[in-house]
């Protein structure tokens, strides 16, 4: 059984406060993007679950796909051993949620293939045990996210007149480091209100709090954002804590990535 775990970007990202459990309260819009890995699961004749990864180099230790399988096996003892083949196209540690998406799609694929009869809420509960943004990929529609990122409310966003260019410079941003540089604050405008305004107004209001520390430490990432605006982006931003930066362009704009050393993808919104 085959599926295609997609990535996401963040439209705005405000860190509002630190929680007693060590996590941070935030608000953001998660937007699914049609740029995918490939995930296949088949029943195995062996006694243990196996994982093979192709494509981009990935460390198989502590992989979230296997963690998702092991999580379900705790509650479903008769869950058969499987062979998982993951072909990676989405860069890791890039602010695109690729690993979280793979985990969430693994839960859904196992649920369907092994007839576990888990409903959406149950799948979300399992996904949250794997990561704060994993529940989003169970819903996989534009969502206003609060709490740790697990409180999700679907929103209507129509970007059919635009295309997206995502650029990853291959710099790994440590998420804990990024959070340590943030001073939580309550934003002047809620993100779910800003995105109701014309996209031309987002540049001055829709902010990602991680941009200040990340751009200060890695000026070359900030330069990518500036270059996207120079090429005519209607809106550009860091995604998550980085290091990927994206730009939203009118479809008639012949934008391209100018740096061959960067990993990038250009997609239309359907």
mmCIF file of C-alpha atoms in Angstrom:
data_model
loop_
_atom_site.group_PDB
_atom_site.id
_atom_site.type_symbol
_atom_site.label_atom_id
_atom_site.label_comp_id
_atom_site.label_asym_id
_atom_site.label_seq_id
_atom_site.Cartn_x
_atom_site.Cartn_y
_atom_site.Cartn_z
ATOM 1 C CA UNK A 1 0.000 0.000 0.000
ATOM 2 C CA UNK A 2 1.424 3.333 -1.132
ATOM 3 C CA UNK A 3 0.887 6.967 -0.067
ATOM 4 C CA UNK A 4 2.543 10.344 -0.519
ATOM 5 C CA UNK A 5 3.253 12.280 2.724
ATOM 6 C CA UNK A 6 3.264 15.975 1.924
ATOM 7 C CA UNK A 7 5.048 18.837 3.635
ATOM 8 C CA UNK A 8 3.711 22.065 5.150
ATOM 9 C CA UNK A 9 4.684 25.691 5.524
ATOM 10 C CA UNK A 10 3.827 28.121 8.297
ATOM 11 C CA UNK A 11 1.915 31.279 7.453
ATOM 12 C CA UNK A 12 3.097 33.369 10.376
ATOM 13 C CA UNK A 13 4.408 31.934 13.633
ATOM 14 C CA UNK A 14 4.008 33.687 16.980
ATOM 15 C CA UNK A 15 5.533 32.288 20.184
ATOM 16 C CA UNK A 16 3.123 33.486 22.851
ATOM 17 C CA UNK A 17 4.379 31.961 26.094
ATOM 18 C CA UNK A 18 6.341 29.200 27.833
ATOM 19 C CA UNK A 19 4.342 26.398 29.417
ATOM 20 C CA UNK A 20 4.932 24.556 32.669
ATOM 21 C CA UNK A 21 5.560 21.334 30.720
ATOM 22 C CA UNK A 22 8.540 22.946 28.942
ATOM 23 C CA UNK A 23 6.764 23.454 25.631
ATOM 24 C CA UNK A 24 5.721 26.826 24.220
ATOM 25 C CA UNK A 25 2.272 28.107 23.358
ATOM 26 C CA UNK A 26 2.178 29.374 19.813
ATOM 27 C CA UNK A 27 -0.118 30.373 17.015
ATOM 28 C CA UNK A 28 0.400 29.711 13.333
ATOM 29 C CA UNK A 29 -1.337 28.688 10.150
ATOM 30 C CA UNK A 30 -0.277 25.266 8.878
ATOM 31 C CA UNK A 31 -0.667 25.080 5.113
ATOM 32 C CA UNK A 32 -0.231 21.732 3.311
ATOM 33 C CA UNK A 33 2.008 21.864 0.243
ATOM 34 C CA UNK A 34 1.924 19.344 -2.656
ATOM 35 C CA UNK A 35 5.590 18.387 -2.309
ATOM 36 C CA UNK A 36 5.876 14.838 -1.042
ATOM 37 C CA UNK A 37 7.869 11.866 0.141
ATOM 38 C CA UNK A 38 6.787 8.361 -0.912
ATOM 39 C CA UNK A 39 5.765 5.812 1.714
ATOM 40 C CA UNK A 40 5.018 2.125 1.113
ATOM 41 C CA UNK A 41 4.014 -0.460 3.718
ATOM 42 C CA UNK A 42 3.687 -4.187 3.057
ATOM 43 C CA UNK A 43 3.144 -7.103 5.424
ATOM 44 C CA UNK A 44 6.427 -8.835 6.244
ATOM 45 C CA UNK A 45 7.215 -12.510 6.737
ATOM 46 C CA UNK A 46 9.884 -11.556 9.253
ATOM 47 C CA UNK A 47 9.237 -11.251 12.976
ATOM 48 C CA UNK A 48 10.052 -7.552 13.351
ATOM 49 C CA UNK A 49 9.152 -4.358 11.529
ATOM 50 C CA UNK A 50 11.767 -3.195 9.048
ATOM 51 C CA UNK A 51 12.506 0.209 7.560
ATOM 52 C CA UNK A 52 14.356 1.004 4.331
ATOM 53 C CA UNK A 53 15.009 4.604 3.300
ATOM 54 C CA UNK A 54 16.033 5.847 -0.135
ATOM 55 C CA UNK A 55 16.362 9.310 -1.612
ATOM 56 C CA UNK A 56 17.851 11.986 0.624
ATOM 57 C CA UNK A 57 20.228 10.603 3.282
ATOM 58 C CA UNK A 58 18.424 9.967 6.569
ATOM 59 C CA UNK A 59 19.513 8.313 9.808
ATOM 60 C CA UNK A 60 17.198 5.343 10.356
ATOM 61 C CA UNK A 61 17.708 5.409 14.145
ATOM 62 C CA UNK A 62 14.733 6.901 16.013
ATOM 63 C CA UNK A 63 12.829 7.263 12.750
ATOM 64 C CA UNK A 64 9.257 8.412 13.336
ATOM 65 C CA UNK A 65 7.794 5.830 10.954
ATOM 66 C CA UNK A 66 9.059 3.003 13.137
ATOM 67 C CA UNK A 67 8.012 4.924 16.243
ATOM 68 C CA UNK A 68 4.505 5.178 14.800
ATOM 69 C CA UNK A 69 4.419 1.420 14.193
ATOM 70 C CA UNK A 70 5.709 0.657 17.708
ATOM 71 C CA UNK A 71 3.184 3.054 19.233
ATOM 72 C CA UNK A 72 0.274 1.237 17.611
ATOM 73 C CA UNK A 73 1.707 -2.168 18.441
ATOM 74 C CA UNK A 74 1.496 -1.373 22.175
ATOM 75 C CA UNK A 75 -2.290 -1.250 21.868
ATOM 76 C CA UNK A 76 -2.715 -3.729 18.998
ATOM 77 C CA UNK A 77 -0.634 -6.756 19.948
ATOM 78 C CA UNK A 78 -1.669 -8.652 16.825
ATOM 79 C CA UNK A 79 -0.371 -5.893 14.530
ATOM 80 C CA UNK A 80 1.635 -7.860 11.958
ATOM 81 C CA UNK A 81 5.302 -7.109 11.218
ATOM 82 C CA UNK A 82 5.684 -4.839 8.208
ATOM 83 C CA UNK A 83 8.268 -3.630 5.751
ATOM 84 C CA UNK A 84 8.291 0.151 5.469
ATOM 85 C CA UNK A 85 9.933 1.768 2.445
ATOM 86 C CA UNK A 86 10.327 5.539 2.747
ATOM 87 C CA UNK A 87 11.653 7.531 -0.185
ATOM 88 C CA UNK A 88 12.756 10.937 1.111
ATOM 89 C CA UNK A 89 12.399 14.022 -1.042
ATOM 90 C CA UNK A 90 11.504 16.553 1.668
ATOM 91 C CA UNK A 91 14.678 17.761 3.437
ATOM 92 C CA UNK A 92 14.941 17.009 7.150
ATOM 93 C CA UNK A 93 15.294 19.761 9.754
ATOM 94 C CA UNK A 94 13.990 22.213 7.202
ATOM 95 C CA UNK A 95 10.886 23.651 8.889
ATOM 96 C CA UNK A 96 8.670 21.728 6.450
ATOM 97 C CA UNK A 97 7.405 18.995 8.773
ATOM 98 C CA UNK A 98 8.582 16.142 6.558
ATOM 99 C CA UNK A 99 9.326 13.734 9.407
ATOM 100 C CA UNK A 100 6.054 14.543 11.158
ATOM 101 C CA UNK A 101 4.160 13.977 7.929
ATOM 102 C CA UNK A 102 5.826 10.596 7.407
ATOM 103 C CA UNK A 103 4.806 9.581 10.949
ATOM 104 C CA UNK A 104 1.190 10.688 10.547
ATOM 105 C CA UNK A 105 0.843 8.966 7.171
ATOM 106 C CA UNK A 106 2.337 5.797 8.660
ATOM 107 C CA UNK A 107 -0.399 5.801 11.313
ATOM 108 C CA UNK A 108 -3.082 6.262 8.669
ATOM 109 C CA UNK A 109 -1.641 3.647 6.329
ATOM 110 C CA UNK A 110 -1.368 1.053 9.101
ATOM 111 C CA UNK A 111 -4.891 1.896 10.230
ATOM 112 C CA UNK A 112 -6.222 1.271 6.719
ATOM 113 C CA UNK A 113 -4.065 -1.710 5.790
ATOM 114 C CA UNK A 114 -4.474 -3.571 9.097
ATOM 115 C CA UNK A 115 -8.136 -2.582 9.561
ATOM 116 C CA UNK A 116 -7.619 -1.081 13.033
ATOM 117 C CA UNK A 117 -10.809 1.019 12.669
ATOM 118 C CA UNK A 118 -9.313 4.065 14.367
ATOM 119 C CA UNK A 119 -11.289 7.270 13.845
ATOM 120 C CA UNK A 120 -9.778 10.679 13.170
ATOM 121 C CA UNK A 121 -9.721 11.738 16.831
ATOM 122 C CA UNK A 122 -7.960 8.526 17.832
ATOM 123 C CA UNK A 123 -5.393 8.973 15.089
ATOM 124 C CA UNK A 124 -4.801 12.544 16.252
ATOM 125 C CA UNK A 125 -4.217 11.295 19.809
ATOM 126 C CA UNK A 126 -1.606 8.838 18.583
ATOM 127 C CA UNK A 127 -0.014 11.469 16.339
ATOM 128 C CA UNK A 128 0.400 13.910 19.221
ATOM 129 C CA UNK A 129 2.478 11.317 21.061
ATOM 130 C CA UNK A 130 4.926 11.428 18.149
ATOM 131 C CA UNK A 131 5.264 15.201 17.784
ATOM 132 C CA UNK A 132 3.471 18.513 18.250
ATOM 133 C CA UNK A 133 2.789 19.087 14.548
ATOM 134 C CA UNK A 134 1.987 15.450 13.688
ATOM 135 C CA UNK A 135 -1.773 15.891 14.367
ATOM 136 C CA UNK A 136 -1.960 18.503 11.613
ATOM 137 C CA UNK A 137 -1.026 15.910 8.994
ATOM 138 C CA UNK A 138 -3.950 13.724 10.055
ATOM 139 C CA UNK A 139 -6.310 16.577 9.123
ATOM 140 C CA UNK A 140 -4.038 17.831 6.316
ATOM 141 C CA UNK A 141 -6.070 20.931 5.511
ATOM 142 C CA UNK A 142 -5.196 24.586 6.173
ATOM 143 C CA UNK A 143 -5.465 25.015 9.938
ATOM 144 C CA UNK A 144 -5.088 27.724 12.543
ATOM 145 C CA UNK A 145 -2.953 26.027 15.199
ATOM 146 C CA UNK A 146 -2.611 27.028 18.844
ATOM 147 C CA UNK A 147 -1.365 25.384 22.041
ATOM 148 C CA UNK A 148 1.768 23.395 21.174
ATOM 149 C CA UNK A 149 0.452 23.300 17.620
ATOM 150 C CA UNK A 150 -1.972 20.474 18.325
ATOM 151 C CA UNK A 151 -5.148 22.552 18.778
ATOM 152 C CA UNK A 152 -6.372 22.837 15.223
ATOM 153 C CA UNK A 153 -9.155 24.778 13.562
ATOM 154 C CA UNK A 154 -9.592 24.483 9.807
ATOM 155 C CA UNK A 155 -9.555 27.764 7.889
ATOM 156 C CA UNK A 156 -10.401 28.784 4.338
ATOM 157 C CA UNK A 157 -7.414 29.990 2.320
ATOM 158 C CA UNK A 158 -7.596 30.265 -1.462
ATOM 159 C CA UNK A 159 -4.160 30.547 -3.063
ATOM 160 C CA UNK A 160 -5.169 29.128 -6.441
ATOM 161 C CA UNK A 161 -3.861 32.262 -8.189
ATOM 162 C CA UNK A 162 -0.371 31.743 -6.776
ATOM 163 C CA UNK A 163 2.593 29.408 -6.899
ATOM 164 C CA UNK A 164 5.157 28.727 -4.210
ATOM 165 C CA UNK A 165 8.933 28.535 -4.394
ATOM 166 C CA UNK A 166 10.511 26.784 -1.396
ATOM 167 C CA UNK A 167 14.275 27.106 -0.959
ATOM 168 C CA UNK A 168 16.347 25.142 1.544
ATOM 169 C CA UNK A 169 20.003 26.207 1.885
ATOM 170 C CA UNK A 170 21.029 22.984 3.628
ATOM 171 C CA UNK A 171 21.617 24.619 6.996
ATOM 172 C CA UNK A 172 20.366 22.675 10.004
ATOM 173 C CA UNK A 173 18.652 24.861 12.597
ATOM 174 C CA UNK A 174 18.516 23.332 16.061
ATOM 175 C CA UNK A 175 14.932 23.813 17.228
ATOM 176 C CA UNK A 176 15.851 24.030 20.922
ATOM 177 C CA UNK A 177 18.428 26.699 20.138
ATOM 178 C CA UNK A 178 15.868 28.642 18.124
ATOM 179 C CA UNK A 179 13.299 28.553 20.930
ATOM 180 C CA UNK A 180 15.933 29.643 23.461
ATOM 181 C CA UNK A 181 16.415 32.866 21.484
ATOM 182 C CA UNK A 182 12.723 33.800 21.542
ATOM 183 C CA UNK A 183 11.162 36.168 24.061
ATOM 184 C CA UNK A 184 7.491 35.107 24.077
ATOM 185 C CA UNK A 185 4.997 37.887 23.535
ATOM 186 C CA UNK A 186 1.375 38.415 22.580
ATOM 187 C CA UNK A 187 1.113 39.687 18.994
ATOM 188 C CA UNK A 188 -0.756 42.834 18.064
ATOM 189 C CA UNK A 189 -2.822 41.005 15.449
ATOM 190 C CA UNK A 190 -3.996 37.386 15.421
ATOM 191 C CA UNK A 191 -2.707 35.381 12.490
ATOM 192 C CA UNK A 192 -6.149 33.978 11.680
ATOM 193 C CA UNK A 193 -7.344 37.574 11.182
ATOM 194 C CA UNK A 194 -4.336 38.694 9.132
ATOM 195 C CA UNK A 195 -4.757 35.938 6.548
ATOM 196 C CA UNK A 196 -8.284 37.194 5.818
ATOM 197 C CA UNK A 197 -6.705 40.336 4.352
ATOM 198 C CA UNK A 198 -5.326 40.616 0.795
ATOM 199 C CA UNK A 199 -1.991 38.838 0.415
ATOM 200 C CA UNK A 200 -0.367 42.159 -0.517
ATOM 201 C CA UNK A 201 -0.793 43.274 3.113
ATOM 202 C CA UNK A 202 0.806 40.197 4.689
ATOM 203 C CA UNK A 203 4.379 41.457 4.303
ATOM 204 C CA UNK A 204 3.964 44.070 7.039
ATOM 205 C CA UNK A 205 1.796 42.075 9.443
ATOM 206 C CA UNK A 206 2.359 38.322 9.066
ATOM 207 C CA UNK A 207 5.554 37.616 10.988
ATOM 208 C CA UNK A 208 7.548 34.536 11.996
ATOM 209 C CA UNK A 209 9.190 35.131 15.392
ATOM 210 C CA UNK A 210 12.092 32.833 14.517
ATOM 211 C CA UNK A 211 13.282 35.082 11.708
ATOM 212 C CA UNK A 212 15.071 37.569 13.987
ATOM 213 C CA UNK A 213 17.393 35.065 15.728
ATOM 214 C CA UNK A 214 17.816 32.804 12.691
ATOM 215 C CA UNK A 215 18.639 35.627 10.274
ATOM 216 C CA UNK A 216 21.034 37.167 12.814
ATOM 217 C CA UNK A 217 22.924 33.874 13.179
ATOM 218 C CA UNK A 218 22.680 32.896 9.494
ATOM 219 C CA UNK A 219 22.530 36.057 7.315
ATOM 220 C CA UNK A 220 22.539 33.921 4.168
ATOM 221 C CA UNK A 221 19.041 32.665 5.098
ATOM 222 C CA UNK A 222 17.777 36.222 5.472
ATOM 223 C CA UNK A 223 19.278 36.998 2.071
ATOM 224 C CA UNK A 224 17.108 34.282 0.508
ATOM 225 C CA UNK A 225 13.989 36.049 1.784
ATOM 226 C CA UNK A 226 15.197 39.380 0.387
ATOM 227 C CA UNK A 227 16.004 37.766 -2.970
ATOM 228 C CA UNK A 228 12.474 36.321 -3.172
ATOM 229 C CA UNK A 229 10.972 39.780 -2.694
ATOM 230 C CA UNK A 230 13.335 41.179 -5.320
ATOM 231 C CA UNK A 231 12.019 38.560 -7.741
ATOM 232 C CA UNK A 232 8.457 39.729 -7.134
ATOM 233 C CA UNK A 233 7.179 37.585 -4.276
ATOM 234 C CA UNK A 234 3.824 38.737 -2.935
ATOM 235 C CA UNK A 235 4.846 37.297 0.441
ATOM 236 C CA UNK A 236 7.985 35.558 1.698
ATOM 237 C CA UNK A 237 8.861 33.997 5.040
ATOM 238 C CA UNK A 238 10.900 31.494 6.981
ATOM 239 C CA UNK A 239 8.916 28.286 7.552
ATOM 240 C CA UNK A 240 8.870 26.999 11.124
ATOM 241 C CA UNK A 241 12.252 27.526 12.757
ATOM 242 C CA UNK A 242 13.898 27.105 9.348
ATOM 243 C CA UNK A 243 16.007 26.825 7.488
ATOM 244 C CA UNK A 244 13.607 26.721 4.525
ATOM 245 C CA UNK A 245 12.316 30.016 3.145
ATOM 246 C CA UNK A 246 9.378 30.277 0.764
ATOM 247 C CA UNK A 247 7.883 32.889 -1.496
ATOM 248 C CA UNK A 248 4.342 33.177 -2.846
ATOM 249 C CA UNK A 249 4.231 34.443 -6.432
ATOM 250 C CA UNK A 250 1.594 35.266 -9.000
ATOM 251 C CA UNK A 251 1.368 32.333 -11.435
ATOM 252 C CA UNK A 252 2.509 34.456 -14.378
ATOM 253 C CA UNK A 253 5.791 35.326 -12.610
ATOM 254 C CA UNK A 254 8.703 33.365 -14.133
ATOM 255 C CA UNK A 255 10.515 33.041 -10.821
ATOM 256 C CA UNK A 256 13.372 30.588 -10.400
ATOM 257 C CA UNK A 257 15.966 29.647 -7.818
ATOM 258 C CA UNK A 258 19.226 31.398 -8.700
ATOM 259 C CA UNK A 259 21.500 29.277 -6.503
ATOM 260 C CA UNK A 260 22.250 25.797 -7.842
ATOM 261 C CA UNK A 261 23.666 24.708 -4.469
ATOM 262 C CA UNK A 262 20.258 25.138 -2.793
ATOM 263 C CA UNK A 263 17.557 22.500 -2.625
ATOM 264 C CA UNK A 264 14.329 23.981 -3.976
ATOM 265 C CA UNK A 265 10.892 23.156 -5.323
ATOM 266 C CA UNK A 266 8.386 25.231 -7.290
ATOM 267 C CA UNK A 267 4.728 24.246 -7.091
ATOM 268 C CA UNK A 268 1.357 25.599 -8.173
ATOM 269 C CA UNK A 269 -1.545 25.708 -5.729
ATOM 270 C CA UNK A 270 -4.382 23.742 -7.277
#
